[in-house]
C-alpha positions as a printed Julia matrix, in Angstrom:
192×3 Matrix{Float64}:
 -10.27  -11.95    0.54
 -10.64   -8.14    0.69
  -8.47   -5.62   -0.98
  -4.71   -6.01   -0.63
  -3.76   -2.35    0.35
  -1.91   -2.29    3.38
   1.03   -0.48    5.22
   3.19   -0.98    8.33
   5.66    1.18   10.19
   8.82   -0.31   11.71
  10.69    1.5    14.41
  14.48    1.95   14.44
  14.95   -1.51   15.8
  12.78   -3.1    13.13
   9.86   -3.82   15.39
   6.45   -3.07   14.22
   5.1     0.19   15.53
   1.86    0.44   13.54
  -0.07   -1.48   10.98
  -2.71    0.18    8.77
  -5.12   -1.03    6.08
  -7.31    0.61    3.53
 -10.64    1.03    5.28
 -12.29    3.46    2.63
 -15.14    0.93    2.23
 -15.04   -0.53    5.8
 -15.97    0.65    9.24
 -13.23    1.29   11.87
 -11.9    -2.03   13.21
 -10.64   -0.71   16.54
  -7.0    -0.5    15.36
  -7.32    1.7    12.34
  -8.55    5.22   13.34
 -10.38    6.06   10.18
 -13.06    3.96    8.37
 -15.78    4.5     5.71
 -14.08    7.66    4.55
 -12.01    8.66    1.46
  -9.13    9.48    3.81
  -9.1     6.04    5.34
  -6.06    4.95    3.35
  -3.68    2.32    4.68
  -0.6     4.59    5.13
  -2.78    7.27    6.85
  -4.36    4.79    9.24
  -0.83    3.54   10.2
   0.68    6.93   10.75
  -2.32    8.15   12.79
  -1.42    5.42   15.25
   1.88    7.19   15.96
   2.16   10.6    17.6
   5.12   12.72   18.63
   3.03   15.22   20.48
   0.56   13.09   22.43
   2.77   10.16   23.23
   6.5    11.28   22.65
   7.87    8.69   24.99
   6.42    5.87   22.77
   8.02    7.14   19.58
  10.99    9.24   20.41
  12.89    8.38   17.25
  10.0     8.44   14.82
  12.22   10.15   12.1
  14.24    6.9    11.99
  11.07    4.76   11.42
  10.33    3.23    8.0
   6.93    3.0     6.4
   6.37   -0.1     4.22
   3.44    0.06    1.91
   2.25   -2.21   -1.04
   1.5     0.81   -3.37
   3.25    4.01   -4.05
   1.7     6.48   -1.75
  -0.89    8.87   -3.12
  -0.84   12.82   -2.52
  -2.8    12.28    0.72
  -0.6     9.53    2.14
   2.59   11.35    0.97
   1.32   14.4     2.81
   0.76   12.19    6.0
   4.31   10.83    5.57
   5.66   14.42    5.55
   3.61   15.73    8.33
   3.87   12.53   10.41
   7.62   12.82   10.59
   8.23    9.57    8.77
  11.58    9.87    6.92
  11.97    6.48    5.22
   9.36    4.95    2.86
   9.53    1.68    0.93
   6.82    0.76   -1.6
   6.34   -2.5    -3.52
   4.47   -1.15   -6.63
   4.12    1.95   -8.64
   0.89    3.59   -9.08
   0.73    5.47  -12.32
  -2.93    6.41  -11.44
  -2.44    8.28   -8.07
   1.32    7.57   -6.97
   2.87   10.74   -5.58
   6.48    9.73   -4.69
   7.58   12.56   -7.1
   6.24   15.13   -4.49
   9.46   14.31   -2.52
  11.37   16.4    -5.08
   8.72   19.07   -5.92
   8.62   21.5    -3.02
  11.36   23.09   -0.93
   9.45   22.33    2.28
   9.32   18.64    1.49
  12.85   18.55    0.08
  14.11   19.92    3.49
  12.56   16.87    5.23
  15.07   14.59    3.44
  12.66   11.65    3.16
  14.18    8.53    1.57
  11.83    6.89   -0.74
  12.57    3.58   -2.35
  10.52    1.41   -4.76
   9.24   -0.41   -6.72
  10.73   -3.73   -5.83
  10.73   -6.21   -8.79
   8.74   -9.36   -8.04
   6.76   -7.63   -5.29
   5.56   -5.18   -7.78
   4.05   -7.69  -10.19
   2.66   -9.77   -7.31
   0.83   -6.79   -5.81
  -0.37   -5.42   -9.22
  -1.64   -8.87  -10.17
  -3.5    -9.15   -6.95
  -4.92   -5.62   -7.05
  -5.9    -6.01  -10.72
  -7.87   -9.09   -9.95
  -9.45   -7.49   -6.87
 -10.48   -4.36   -8.87
 -12.02   -6.5   -11.65
 -14.07   -8.54   -8.98
 -14.95   -5.55   -6.72
 -14.11   -2.24   -8.62
 -16.25    0.64   -8.83
 -16.09    3.83  -10.91
 -12.41    4.04  -11.85
 -11.6     0.26  -12.37
 -10.7     0.49  -16.04
  -8.61    3.75  -15.7
  -6.72    2.28  -12.82
  -5.94   -0.93  -14.61
  -4.76    0.76  -17.71
  -2.47    2.98  -15.65
  -1.09   -0.01  -13.82
  -0.64   -1.76  -17.2
   1.85    1.14  -18.04
   3.68    0.47  -14.7
   3.71   -3.38  -14.89
   1.97   -4.96  -17.75
   2.91   -8.56  -16.6
   1.19   -7.92  -13.24
  -1.94   -6.65  -14.82
  -2.04   -9.7   -17.26
  -1.66  -12.09  -14.4
  -4.35  -10.31  -12.48
  -6.67  -10.58  -15.47
  -5.95  -14.23  -15.78
  -6.56  -14.67  -12.05
  -9.87  -12.84  -12.34
 -10.91  -15.03  -15.35
 -10.23  -18.14  -13.46
 -11.94  -16.95  -10.32
  -8.81  -17.7    -8.36
  -9.13  -15.17   -5.45
 -12.82  -16.12   -5.09
 -11.93  -19.77   -4.97
  -9.07  -19.46   -2.54
 -11.26  -17.36   -0.36
 -14.16  -19.93   -0.44
 -11.66  -22.53    0.52
 -10.26  -20.41    3.29
  -6.74  -20.77    1.83
  -4.0   -18.54    3.44
  -2.39  -15.74    1.78
   0.68  -17.88    1.02
  -1.35  -20.04   -1.45
  -2.19  -16.89   -3.43
   1.61  -16.01   -3.59
   2.59  -19.7    -4.54
  -0.14  -19.57   -7.32
   1.27  -16.2    -8.68
   4.9   -17.58   -8.54
   3.92  -20.74  -10.33
   2.59  -18.58  -13.23
   6.08  -17.49  -14.24
């Protein structure tokens, strides 16, 4: 199992208009426009698949679209939301390390866009924080300990669960056994 950072954009009829995944450490996969670059965040990859200028007939109501993302958007992704004409954002988990939802109320330019931002969402937050903590402990690089300590301030239960999953090798085991994502969710729910 790879990292759990992903995003999708639903149109005004709740149909999937774009799906993006974090490709910072992965090559482009033919769907996500950016790979192997610090800008290759999930939200940015999803938004770049939509364009008012080059394909206005495909997304005529882009301002009514909603971006769903697992983690509170960082400054880069929040900027992409603003400039990409997305006006509805929902995120599952806070990100005390790089989350930038507060930008929505910080500049007059952004305030005038009237972006509706919602999140975090209870159980989704601790599920995501648990998975992300476990992933970072298994694969993390330079900032792992700083990330986890900030997430602990956002959702200590999720971090504790992720540490337990890491200690037990749960994600590695489920990956080796080719278990579906639902198995991870069931495992996390059973820990309550």
